[in-house]
Coordinates of C-alpha atoms in Angstrom, one line a residue:
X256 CA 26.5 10.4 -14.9
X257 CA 25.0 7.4 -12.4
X258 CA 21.7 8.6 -11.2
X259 CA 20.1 7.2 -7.8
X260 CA 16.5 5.7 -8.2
X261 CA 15.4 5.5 -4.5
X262 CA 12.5 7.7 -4.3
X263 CA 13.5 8.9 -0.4
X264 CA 17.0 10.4 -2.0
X265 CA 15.5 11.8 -4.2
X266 CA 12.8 13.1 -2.1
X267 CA 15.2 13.9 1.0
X268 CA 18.1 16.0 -1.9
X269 CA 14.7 18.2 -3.7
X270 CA 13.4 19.2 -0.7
X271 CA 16.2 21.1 0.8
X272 CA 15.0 23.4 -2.1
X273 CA 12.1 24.0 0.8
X274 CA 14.8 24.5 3.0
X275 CA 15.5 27.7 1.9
X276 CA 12.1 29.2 3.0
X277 CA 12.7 27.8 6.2
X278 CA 16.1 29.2 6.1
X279 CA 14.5 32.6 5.4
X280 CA 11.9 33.0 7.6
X281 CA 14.3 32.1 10.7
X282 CA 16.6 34.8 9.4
X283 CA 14.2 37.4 9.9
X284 CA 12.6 36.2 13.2
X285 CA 15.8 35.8 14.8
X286 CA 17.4 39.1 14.0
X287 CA 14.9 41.5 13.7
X288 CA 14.8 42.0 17.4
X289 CA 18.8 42.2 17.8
X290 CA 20.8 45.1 18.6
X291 CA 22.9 45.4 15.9
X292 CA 20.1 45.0 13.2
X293 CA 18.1 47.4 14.8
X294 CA 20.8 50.0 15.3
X295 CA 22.4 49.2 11.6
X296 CA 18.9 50.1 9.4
X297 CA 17.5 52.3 12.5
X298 CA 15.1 55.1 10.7
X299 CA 13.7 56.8 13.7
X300 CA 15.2 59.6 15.4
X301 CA 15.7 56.9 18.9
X302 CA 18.8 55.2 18.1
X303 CA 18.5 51.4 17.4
X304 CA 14.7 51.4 17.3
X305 CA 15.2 49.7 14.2
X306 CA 12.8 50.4 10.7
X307 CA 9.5 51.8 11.0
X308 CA 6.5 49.2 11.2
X309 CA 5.4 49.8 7.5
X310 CA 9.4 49.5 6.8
X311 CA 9.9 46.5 8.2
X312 CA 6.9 44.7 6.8
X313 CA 8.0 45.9 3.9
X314 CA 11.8 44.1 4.1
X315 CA 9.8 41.1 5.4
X316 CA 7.7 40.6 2.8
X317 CA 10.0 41.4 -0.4
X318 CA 10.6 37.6 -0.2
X319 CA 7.3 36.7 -0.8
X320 CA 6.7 39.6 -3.6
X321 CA 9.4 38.1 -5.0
X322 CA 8.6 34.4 -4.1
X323 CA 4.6 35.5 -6.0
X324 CA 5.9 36.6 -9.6
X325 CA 8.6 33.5 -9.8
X326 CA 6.1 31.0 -8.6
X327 CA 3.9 32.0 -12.1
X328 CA 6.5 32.2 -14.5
X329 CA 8.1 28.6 -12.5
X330 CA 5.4 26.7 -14.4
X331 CA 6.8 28.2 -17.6
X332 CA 10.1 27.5 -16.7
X333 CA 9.7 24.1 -15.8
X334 CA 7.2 22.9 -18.5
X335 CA 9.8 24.0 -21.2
X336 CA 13.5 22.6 -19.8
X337 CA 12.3 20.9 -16.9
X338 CA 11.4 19.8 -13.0
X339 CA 15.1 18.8 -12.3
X340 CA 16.1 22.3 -14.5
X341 CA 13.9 24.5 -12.9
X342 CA 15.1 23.9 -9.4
X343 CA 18.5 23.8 -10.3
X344 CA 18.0 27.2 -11.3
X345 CA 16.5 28.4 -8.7
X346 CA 19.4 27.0 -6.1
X347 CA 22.0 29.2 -8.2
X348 CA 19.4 32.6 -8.0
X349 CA 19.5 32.2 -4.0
X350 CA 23.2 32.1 -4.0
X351 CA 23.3 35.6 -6.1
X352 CA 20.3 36.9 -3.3
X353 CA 22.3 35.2 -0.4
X354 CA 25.4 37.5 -1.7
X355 CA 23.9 40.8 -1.9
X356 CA 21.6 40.3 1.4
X357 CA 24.5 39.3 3.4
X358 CA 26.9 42.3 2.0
X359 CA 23.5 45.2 2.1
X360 CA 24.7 48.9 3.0
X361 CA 21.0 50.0 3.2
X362 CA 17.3 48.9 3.3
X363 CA 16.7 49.4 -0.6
X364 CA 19.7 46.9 -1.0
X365 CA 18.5 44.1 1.3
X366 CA 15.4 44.2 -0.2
X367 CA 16.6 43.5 -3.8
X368 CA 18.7 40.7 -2.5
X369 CA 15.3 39.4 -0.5
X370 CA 13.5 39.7 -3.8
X371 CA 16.0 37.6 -5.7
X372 CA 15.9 35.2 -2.9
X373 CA 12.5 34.9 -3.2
X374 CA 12.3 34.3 -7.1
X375 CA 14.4 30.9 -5.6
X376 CA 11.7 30.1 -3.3
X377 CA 8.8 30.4 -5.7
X378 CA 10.7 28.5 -8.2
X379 CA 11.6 25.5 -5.7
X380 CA 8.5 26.0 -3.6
X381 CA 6.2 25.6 -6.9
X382 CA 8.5 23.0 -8.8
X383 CA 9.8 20.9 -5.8
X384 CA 6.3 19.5 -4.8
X385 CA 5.6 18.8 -8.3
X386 CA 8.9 17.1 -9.3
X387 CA 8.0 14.3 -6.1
X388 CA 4.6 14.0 -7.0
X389 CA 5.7 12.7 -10.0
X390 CA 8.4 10.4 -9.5
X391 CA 6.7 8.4 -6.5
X392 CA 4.2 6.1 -6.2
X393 CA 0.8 6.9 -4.7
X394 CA 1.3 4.9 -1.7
X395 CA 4.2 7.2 -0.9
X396 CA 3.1 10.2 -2.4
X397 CA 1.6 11.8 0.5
X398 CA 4.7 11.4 3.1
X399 CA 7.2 12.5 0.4
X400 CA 5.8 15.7 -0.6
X401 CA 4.9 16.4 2.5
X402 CA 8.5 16.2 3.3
X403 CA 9.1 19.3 2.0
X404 CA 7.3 21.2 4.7
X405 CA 9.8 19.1 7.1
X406 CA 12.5 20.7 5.3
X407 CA 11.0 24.2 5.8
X408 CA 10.7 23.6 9.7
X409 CA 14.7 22.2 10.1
X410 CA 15.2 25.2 7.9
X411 CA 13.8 27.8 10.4
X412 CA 15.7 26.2 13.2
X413 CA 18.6 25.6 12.1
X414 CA 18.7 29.0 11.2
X415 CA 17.1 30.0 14.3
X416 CA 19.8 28.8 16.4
X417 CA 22.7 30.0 13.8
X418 CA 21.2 33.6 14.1
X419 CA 21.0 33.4 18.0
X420 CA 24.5 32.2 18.0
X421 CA 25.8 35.3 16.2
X422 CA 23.6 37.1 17.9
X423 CA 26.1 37.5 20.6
X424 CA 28.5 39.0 17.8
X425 CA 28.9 42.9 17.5
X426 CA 27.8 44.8 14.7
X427 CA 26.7 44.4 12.0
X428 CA 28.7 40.5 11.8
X429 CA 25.7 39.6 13.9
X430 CA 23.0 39.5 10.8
X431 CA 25.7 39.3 8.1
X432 CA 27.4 36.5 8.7
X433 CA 23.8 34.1 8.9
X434 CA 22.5 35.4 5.9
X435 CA 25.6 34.3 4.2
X436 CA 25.6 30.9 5.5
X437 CA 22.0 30.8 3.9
X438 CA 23.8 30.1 0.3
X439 CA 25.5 26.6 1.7
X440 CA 22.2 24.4 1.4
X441 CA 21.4 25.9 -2.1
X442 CA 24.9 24.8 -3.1
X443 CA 24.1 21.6 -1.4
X444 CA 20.9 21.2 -3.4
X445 CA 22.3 22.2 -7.0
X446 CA 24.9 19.4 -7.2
X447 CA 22.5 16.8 -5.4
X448 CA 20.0 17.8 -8.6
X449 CA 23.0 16.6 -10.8
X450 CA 22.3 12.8 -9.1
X451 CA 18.9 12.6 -9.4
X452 CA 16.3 11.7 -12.9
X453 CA 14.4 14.1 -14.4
X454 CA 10.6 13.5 -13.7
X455 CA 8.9 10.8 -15.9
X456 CA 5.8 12.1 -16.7
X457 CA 7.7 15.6 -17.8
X458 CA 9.9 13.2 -20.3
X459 CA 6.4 11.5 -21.4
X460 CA 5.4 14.7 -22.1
X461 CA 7.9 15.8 -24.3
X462 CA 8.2 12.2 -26.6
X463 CA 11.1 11.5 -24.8
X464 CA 9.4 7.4 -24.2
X465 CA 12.6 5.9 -23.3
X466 CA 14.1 8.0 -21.0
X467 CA 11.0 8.0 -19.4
X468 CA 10.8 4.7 -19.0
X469 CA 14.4 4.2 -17.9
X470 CA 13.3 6.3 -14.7
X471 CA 10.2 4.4 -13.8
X472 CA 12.4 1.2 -13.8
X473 CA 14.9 3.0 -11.6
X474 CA 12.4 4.5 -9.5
X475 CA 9.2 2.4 -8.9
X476 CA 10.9 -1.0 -10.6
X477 CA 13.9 -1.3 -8.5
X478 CA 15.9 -1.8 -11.9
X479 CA 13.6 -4.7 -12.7
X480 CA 12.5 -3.4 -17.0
X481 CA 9.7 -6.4 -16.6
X482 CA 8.4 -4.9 -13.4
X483 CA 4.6 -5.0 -14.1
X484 CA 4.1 -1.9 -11.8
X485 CA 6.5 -0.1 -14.5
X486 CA 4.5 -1.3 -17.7
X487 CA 1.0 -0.2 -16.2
X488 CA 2.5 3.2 -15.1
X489 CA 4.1 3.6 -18.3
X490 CA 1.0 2.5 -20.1
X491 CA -1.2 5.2 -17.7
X492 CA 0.7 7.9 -18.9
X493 CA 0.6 7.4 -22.1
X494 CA -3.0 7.0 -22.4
X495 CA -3.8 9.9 -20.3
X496 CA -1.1 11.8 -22.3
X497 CA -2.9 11.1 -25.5
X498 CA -6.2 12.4 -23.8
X499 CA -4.4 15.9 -22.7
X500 CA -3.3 16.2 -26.2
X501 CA -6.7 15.8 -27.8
X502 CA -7.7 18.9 -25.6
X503 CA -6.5 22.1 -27.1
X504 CA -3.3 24.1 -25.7
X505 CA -2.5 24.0 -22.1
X506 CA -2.1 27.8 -21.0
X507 CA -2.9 29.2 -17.6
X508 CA -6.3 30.2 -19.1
X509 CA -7.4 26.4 -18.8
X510 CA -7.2 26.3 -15.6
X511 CA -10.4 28.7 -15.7
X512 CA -12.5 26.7 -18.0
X513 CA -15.2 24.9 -17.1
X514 CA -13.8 21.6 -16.9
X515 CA -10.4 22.7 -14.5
X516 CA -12.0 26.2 -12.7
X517 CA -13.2 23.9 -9.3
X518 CA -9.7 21.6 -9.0
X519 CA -8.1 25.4 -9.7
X520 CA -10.2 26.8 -6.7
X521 CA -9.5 23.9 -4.8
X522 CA -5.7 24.5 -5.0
X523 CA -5.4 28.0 -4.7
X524 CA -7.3 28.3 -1.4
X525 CA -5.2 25.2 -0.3
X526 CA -2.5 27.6 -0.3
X527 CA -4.5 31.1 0.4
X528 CA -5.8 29.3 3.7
X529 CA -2.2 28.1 4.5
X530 CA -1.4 31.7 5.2
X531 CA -4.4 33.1 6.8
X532 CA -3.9 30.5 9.7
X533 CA -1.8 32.7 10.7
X534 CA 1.0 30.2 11.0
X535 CA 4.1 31.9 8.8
X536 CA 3.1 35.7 10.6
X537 CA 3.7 33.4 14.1
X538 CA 7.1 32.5 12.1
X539 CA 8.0 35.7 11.4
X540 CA 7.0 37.8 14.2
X541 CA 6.9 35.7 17.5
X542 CA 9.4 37.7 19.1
X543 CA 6.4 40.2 19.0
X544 CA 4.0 38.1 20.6
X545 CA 6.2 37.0 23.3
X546 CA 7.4 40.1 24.2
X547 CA 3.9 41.0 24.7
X548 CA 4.2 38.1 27.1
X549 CA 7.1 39.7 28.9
X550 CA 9.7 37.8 27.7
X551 CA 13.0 40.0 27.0
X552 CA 16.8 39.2 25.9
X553 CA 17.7 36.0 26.4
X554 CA 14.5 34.0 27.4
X555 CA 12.9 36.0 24.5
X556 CA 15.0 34.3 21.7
X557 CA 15.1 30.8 23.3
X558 CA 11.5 30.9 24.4
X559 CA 11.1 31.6 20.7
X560 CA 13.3 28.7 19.1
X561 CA 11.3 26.4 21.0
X562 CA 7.7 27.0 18.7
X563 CA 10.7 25.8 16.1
X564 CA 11.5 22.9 17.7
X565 CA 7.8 21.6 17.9
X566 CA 7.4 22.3 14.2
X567 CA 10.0 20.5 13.7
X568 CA 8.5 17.4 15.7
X569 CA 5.5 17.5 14.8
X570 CA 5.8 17.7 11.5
X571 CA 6.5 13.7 11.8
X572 CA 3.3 12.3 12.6
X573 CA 2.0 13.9 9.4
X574 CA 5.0 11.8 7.1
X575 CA 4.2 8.1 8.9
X576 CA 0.3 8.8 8.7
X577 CA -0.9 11.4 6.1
X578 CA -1.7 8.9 3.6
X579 CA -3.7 7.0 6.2
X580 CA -5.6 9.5 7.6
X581 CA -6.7 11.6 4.8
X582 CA -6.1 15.0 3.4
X583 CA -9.6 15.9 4.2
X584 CA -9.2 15.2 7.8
X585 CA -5.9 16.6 8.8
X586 CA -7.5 20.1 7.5
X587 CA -10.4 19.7 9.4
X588 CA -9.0 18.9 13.1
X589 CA -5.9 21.3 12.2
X590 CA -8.0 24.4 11.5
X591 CA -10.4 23.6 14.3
X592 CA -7.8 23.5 16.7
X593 CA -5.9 26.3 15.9
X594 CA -9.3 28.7 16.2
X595 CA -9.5 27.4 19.5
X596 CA -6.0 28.7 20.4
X597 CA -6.0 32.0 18.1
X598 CA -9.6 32.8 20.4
X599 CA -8.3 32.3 23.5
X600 CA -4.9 34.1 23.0
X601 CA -6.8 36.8 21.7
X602 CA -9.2 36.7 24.8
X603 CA -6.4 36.9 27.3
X604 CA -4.4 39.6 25.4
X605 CA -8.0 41.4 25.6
X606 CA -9.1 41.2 28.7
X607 CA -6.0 40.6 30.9
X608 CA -3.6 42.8 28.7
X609 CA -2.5 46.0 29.8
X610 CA -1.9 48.9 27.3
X611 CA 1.9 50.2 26.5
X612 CA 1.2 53.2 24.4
X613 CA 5.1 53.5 23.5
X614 CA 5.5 49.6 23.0
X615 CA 7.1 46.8 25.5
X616 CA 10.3 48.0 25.7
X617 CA 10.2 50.6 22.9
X618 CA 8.9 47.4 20.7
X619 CA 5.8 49.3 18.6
X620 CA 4.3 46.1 17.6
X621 CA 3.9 45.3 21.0
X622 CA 1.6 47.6 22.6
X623 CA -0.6 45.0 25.3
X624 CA 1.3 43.2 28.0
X625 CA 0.0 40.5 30.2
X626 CA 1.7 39.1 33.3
X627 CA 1.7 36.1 35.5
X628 CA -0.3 33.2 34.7
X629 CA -2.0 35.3 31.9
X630 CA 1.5 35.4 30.2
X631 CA 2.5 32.1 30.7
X632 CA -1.1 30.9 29.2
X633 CA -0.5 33.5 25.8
X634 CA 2.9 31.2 25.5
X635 CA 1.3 28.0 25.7
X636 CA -1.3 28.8 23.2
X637 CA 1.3 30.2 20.7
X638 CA 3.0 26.6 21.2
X639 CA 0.0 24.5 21.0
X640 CA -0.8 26.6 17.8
X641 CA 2.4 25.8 16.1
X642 CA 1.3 21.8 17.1
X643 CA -1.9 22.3 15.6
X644 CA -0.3 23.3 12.4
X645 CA 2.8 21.3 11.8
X646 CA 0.8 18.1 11.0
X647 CA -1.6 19.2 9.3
X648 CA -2.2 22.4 7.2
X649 CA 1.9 22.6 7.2
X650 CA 2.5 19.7 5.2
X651 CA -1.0 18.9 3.4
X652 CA -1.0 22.5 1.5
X653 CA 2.2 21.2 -0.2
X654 CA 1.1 17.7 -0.8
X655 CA -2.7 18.5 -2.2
X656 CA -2.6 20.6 -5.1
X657 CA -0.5 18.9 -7.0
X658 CA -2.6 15.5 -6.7
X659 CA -5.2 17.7 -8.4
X660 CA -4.6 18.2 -11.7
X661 CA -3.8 15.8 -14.8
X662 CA 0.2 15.6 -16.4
X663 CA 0.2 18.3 -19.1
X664 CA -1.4 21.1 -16.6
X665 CA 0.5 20.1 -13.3
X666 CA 3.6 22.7 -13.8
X667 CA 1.4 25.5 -14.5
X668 CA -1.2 24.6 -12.3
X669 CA 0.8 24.0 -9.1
X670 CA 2.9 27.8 -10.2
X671 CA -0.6 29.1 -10.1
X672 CA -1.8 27.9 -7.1
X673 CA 1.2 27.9 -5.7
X674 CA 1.5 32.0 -6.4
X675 CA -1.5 32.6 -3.9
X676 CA 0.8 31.3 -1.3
X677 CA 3.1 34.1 -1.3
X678 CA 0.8 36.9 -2.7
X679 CA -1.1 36.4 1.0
X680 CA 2.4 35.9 2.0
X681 CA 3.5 39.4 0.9
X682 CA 0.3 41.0 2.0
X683 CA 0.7 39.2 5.8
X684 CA 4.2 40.2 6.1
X685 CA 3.6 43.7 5.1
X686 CA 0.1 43.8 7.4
X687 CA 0.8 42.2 10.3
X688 CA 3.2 44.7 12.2
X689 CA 1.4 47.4 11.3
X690 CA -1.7 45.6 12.6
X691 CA 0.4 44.7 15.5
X692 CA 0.7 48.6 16.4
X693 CA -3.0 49.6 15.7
X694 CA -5.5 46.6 16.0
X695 CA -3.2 45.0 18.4
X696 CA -4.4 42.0 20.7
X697 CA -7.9 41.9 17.4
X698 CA -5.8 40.8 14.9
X699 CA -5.7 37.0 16.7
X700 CA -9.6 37.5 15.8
X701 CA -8.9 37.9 12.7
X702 CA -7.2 35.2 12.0
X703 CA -9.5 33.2 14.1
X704 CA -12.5 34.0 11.8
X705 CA -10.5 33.0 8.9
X706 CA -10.0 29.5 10.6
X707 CA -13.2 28.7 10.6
X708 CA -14.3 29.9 7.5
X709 CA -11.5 27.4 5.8
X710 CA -12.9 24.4 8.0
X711 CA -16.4 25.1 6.7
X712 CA -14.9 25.6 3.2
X713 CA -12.6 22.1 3.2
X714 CA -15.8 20.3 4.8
X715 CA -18.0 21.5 1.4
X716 CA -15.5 21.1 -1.2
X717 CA -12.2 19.5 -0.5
X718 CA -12.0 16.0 -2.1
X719 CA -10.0 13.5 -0.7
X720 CA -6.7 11.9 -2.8
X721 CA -4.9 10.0 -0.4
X722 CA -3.6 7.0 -2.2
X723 CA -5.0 7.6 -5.6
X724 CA -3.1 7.5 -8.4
X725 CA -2.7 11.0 -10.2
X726 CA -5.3 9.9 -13.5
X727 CA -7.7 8.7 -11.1
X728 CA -8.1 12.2 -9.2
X729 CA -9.0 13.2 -12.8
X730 CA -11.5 10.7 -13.5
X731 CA -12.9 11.6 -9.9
X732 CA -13.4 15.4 -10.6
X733 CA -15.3 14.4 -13.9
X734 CA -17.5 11.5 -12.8
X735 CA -20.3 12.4 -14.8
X736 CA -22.5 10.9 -11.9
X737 CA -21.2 13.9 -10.2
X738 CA -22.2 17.9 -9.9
X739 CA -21.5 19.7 -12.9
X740 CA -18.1 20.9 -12.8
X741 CA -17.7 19.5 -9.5
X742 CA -18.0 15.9 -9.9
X743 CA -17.9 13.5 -6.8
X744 CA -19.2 15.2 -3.7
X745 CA -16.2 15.9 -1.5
X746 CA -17.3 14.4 1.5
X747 CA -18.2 11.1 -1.0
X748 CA -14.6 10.7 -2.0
X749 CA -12.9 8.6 0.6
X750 CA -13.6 5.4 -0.6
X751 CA -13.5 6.4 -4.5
X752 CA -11.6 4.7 -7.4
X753 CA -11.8 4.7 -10.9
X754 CA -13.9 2.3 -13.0
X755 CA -11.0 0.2 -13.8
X756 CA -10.4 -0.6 -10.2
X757 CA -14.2 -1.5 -9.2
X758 CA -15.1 -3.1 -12.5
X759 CA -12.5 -5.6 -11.5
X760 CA -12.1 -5.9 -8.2
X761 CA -15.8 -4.4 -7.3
X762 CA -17.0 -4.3 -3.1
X763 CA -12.8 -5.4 -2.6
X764 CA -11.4 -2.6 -4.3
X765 CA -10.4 -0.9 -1.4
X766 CA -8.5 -4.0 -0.3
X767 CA -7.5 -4.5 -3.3
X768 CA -5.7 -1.0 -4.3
X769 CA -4.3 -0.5 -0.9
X770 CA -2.0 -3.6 -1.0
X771 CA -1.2 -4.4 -4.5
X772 CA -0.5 -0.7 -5.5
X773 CA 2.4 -0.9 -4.7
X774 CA 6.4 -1.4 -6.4
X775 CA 7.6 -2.9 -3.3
X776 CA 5.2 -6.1 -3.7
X777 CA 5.4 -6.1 -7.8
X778 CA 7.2 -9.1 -7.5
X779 CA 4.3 -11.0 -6.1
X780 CA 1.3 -9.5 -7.6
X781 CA 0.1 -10.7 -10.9
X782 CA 0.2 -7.9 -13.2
X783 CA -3.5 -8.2 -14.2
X784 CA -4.6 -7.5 -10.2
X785 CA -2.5 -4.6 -9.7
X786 CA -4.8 -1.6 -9.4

């Protein structure tokens, strides 16, 4: 079967696999306010009030309890058959989840089929970032895993606007039919997978030298076999290879030892602080927050898609510039900036909000209404957060932790890391409307606090990786000029690179690896310069 080398098909095909959290999140958000959801699960003795609080942050985050246990036993999974394998299986579990979600008599039945769904999330939202990272180039790197977060945001609003379409459907059509249509993009993804190469270093890994070395020339050597850039990747990974298997068996208990425990900190709050921005509970619940605002019916659902649409947007900056700018940087101005907005939401709903005991229209979760220019101010804010996040925290918490650890431990390490993503998922999704009903207007605070704590935290130990090949991030973390365990100060990593690059390029290594690393001028380059 002919399979396509160019690393943006192959990038734009793996990421719909983070498509279909997108896809999920906007199926909640969209419907959970609608008549006919509300009156088809109702619990209460009020007709169509819907699920309790604890009830519905239950439904909401069986996707993420789900999305926690696959994301561990991904690395498994794709270590033994496979990248390309392990997200092809998890495009065919969303279909089964898609089926009995969309055809659910009760609550206990959509929540199984939002658990399945969610063991297809952790596996693609695990495996997918790792697959790119190690079919393209560094200079590339950043942009194409960081493509997957794109994929998540046209996944919530495409969704979005499917769900408000059949919104104006009656009964119990309105939800149904949208969670069905969810299963079309995993189909989509499944046969693209058939197209596309497994990943190279995975093949290294398992002996398997000259298919790996068929897919560098199709991806980095433009079908040139005498491509230099090909023989020095080629040679890379073997060496480092041969240094993983001197070490003794890879298990997720290496990740704890001495020599892997800071990298495994590193990517596991790259993902824990993901979530306690607050971003994904804005996802999931903003018709909350903007009914506090006074929004209702209509405007309330297009007021709504309109946080999607600026995710969407500005998600872009991030792909042309992330591997300019920095990974370090982007966390630091995007956390900033959304504690500026979470504080002064929260300080509006406090001291301008008036109390609904009973809810804004019957809403629990909403118990503080503000008005007039108050309310027009908690909507900006909302918006402004979403643009705070979408280039930066949105895309880098994909892109970073796999560009932390070394070949033989990237599966499980990424599944790991990964896991803490939807474990503070689950626990967000389940807290937040609850919190919503008690805490009310405070829980912005909380999520404030948390803000700043992860800005202090990236500052202290977050290294940078932009445009540095994957062995070099290793040599990085055990410079044994370094802090034990640690190795280069973060904030001294900008302008690393490895000994090979400054013993032969020196004070013009920067120069040096920024132009010539690169496939696209391998023609030009003398393989002994290239970097």
């Amino acid at each position: 079967m002919k399979q396509f080398g160019n690393v943006y098909l192959i990038a734009a095909i793996s990421i719909i696999g983070g498509g279909l959290f997108g896809f999920d999140i906007s199926s909640m958000s969209a419907i959970i306010a609608g008549k006919s959801y509300l009156c088809y699960f109702n619990q209460g003795d009020v007709p169509c009030t819907g699920p309790q609080a604890n009830v519905q942050g239950g439904i909401t985050a069986s996707m993420a309890g789900g999305s926690w246990l696959a994301s561990l036993l991904s690395g498994i999974l794709s270590d033994r058959y496979g990248r390309k394998t392990a997200i092809m299986t998890g495009a065919v579990i969303w279909v089964i989840g898609c089926i009995i979600v969309s055809a659910a008599q009760d609550i206990p039945m959509l929540i199984v089929g939002r658990v399945i769904n969610g063991f297809c999330v952790g596996i693609c939202s695990a495996q997918v970032p790792v697959y790119i990272s190690e079919v393209a180039p560094p200079t590339k790197r950043g942009r194409l895993v960081g493509a997957q977060q794109w994929a998540i945001t046209w996944g919530i609003l495409i969704m979005f606007y499917i769900s408000y379409g059949c919104s104006f459907l009656e009964g119990p059509a309105a939800f149904r039919i949208p969670w069905a249509l969810q299963m079309i993009p995993a189909i989509v993804l499944f046969i693209g997978m058939l197209f596309l190469p497994e990943s190279p270093r995975w093949l290294a890994s398992k002996d398997r030298w000259e298919e790996c070395e068929r897919v560098l020339v199709l991806t980095h050597g433009h079908g040139d076999p005498n491509s230099p850039w090909v023989a020095r990747e080629f040679q890379e990974i073997k060496e480092w290879l041969d240094i993983e298997r001197q070490s003794k068996a890879i298990s997720y208990f290496t990740l704890f030892t001495p020599r892997y425990i800071n990298r495994t900190h590193i990517g596991l709050f790259t993902q824990i602080w993901s979530q306690l921005t607050g971003m994904n509970v804005m996802m999931y619940y903003i018709t909350y927050v903007f009914t506090m605002a006074g929004l209702t019916g209509n405007n309330l659902l297009v007021s709504s898609s309109i946080q999607y649409v600026i995710n969407v947007v500005m998600t872009i900056p991030a792909l042309i510039w992330i591997d300019r700018i920095g990974r370090r940087p982007t966390l630091l101005i995007g956390s900033s900036l959304m504690a500026t907005w979470l504080i002064i939401n929260a300080a509006l709903l406090g001291a301008l909000g008036t109390s609904v005991p009973n809810g804004v229209d019957g809403i629990k979760e909403a118990k503080v209404k503000v008005t007039g220019s108050a309310s027009k101010a908690v909507i900006a804010c909302s918006y402004l957060f979403v643009a705070s996040y979408a280039p930066t925290w949105g895309p880098v918490s994909w892109i970073y932790p796999p560009e932390l650890f070394p070949n033989q431990l990237r599966g499980k390490a990424v599944a790991f890391t990964t896991s803490g993503n939807w474990a503070f998922n689950f626990a967000l999704g389940y807290f937040v409307p609850p919190a919503f009903e008690t805490i009310t207007w405070r829980t912005y605070i909380v999520f404030a606090v948390f803000c700043v704590a992860m800005t202090i935290h990236v500052y202290f130990m977050f290294p940078e990786t932009a445009g540095k090949p994957l062995e070099d991030v290793t040599e990085m973390f055990e410079d044994p000029k370094g802090i034990k365990w640690i190795g280069t100060p973060a904030w001294r990593t900008k302008n690393y690179y490895s000994t090979a690059v400054r013993m032969e390029h020196g004070a013009g290594a920067k120069k040096a690896f920024s132009h010539d690393y690169s496939p696209e001028r391998h023609e030009s380059v003398e393989p002994e310069k290239i970097a």
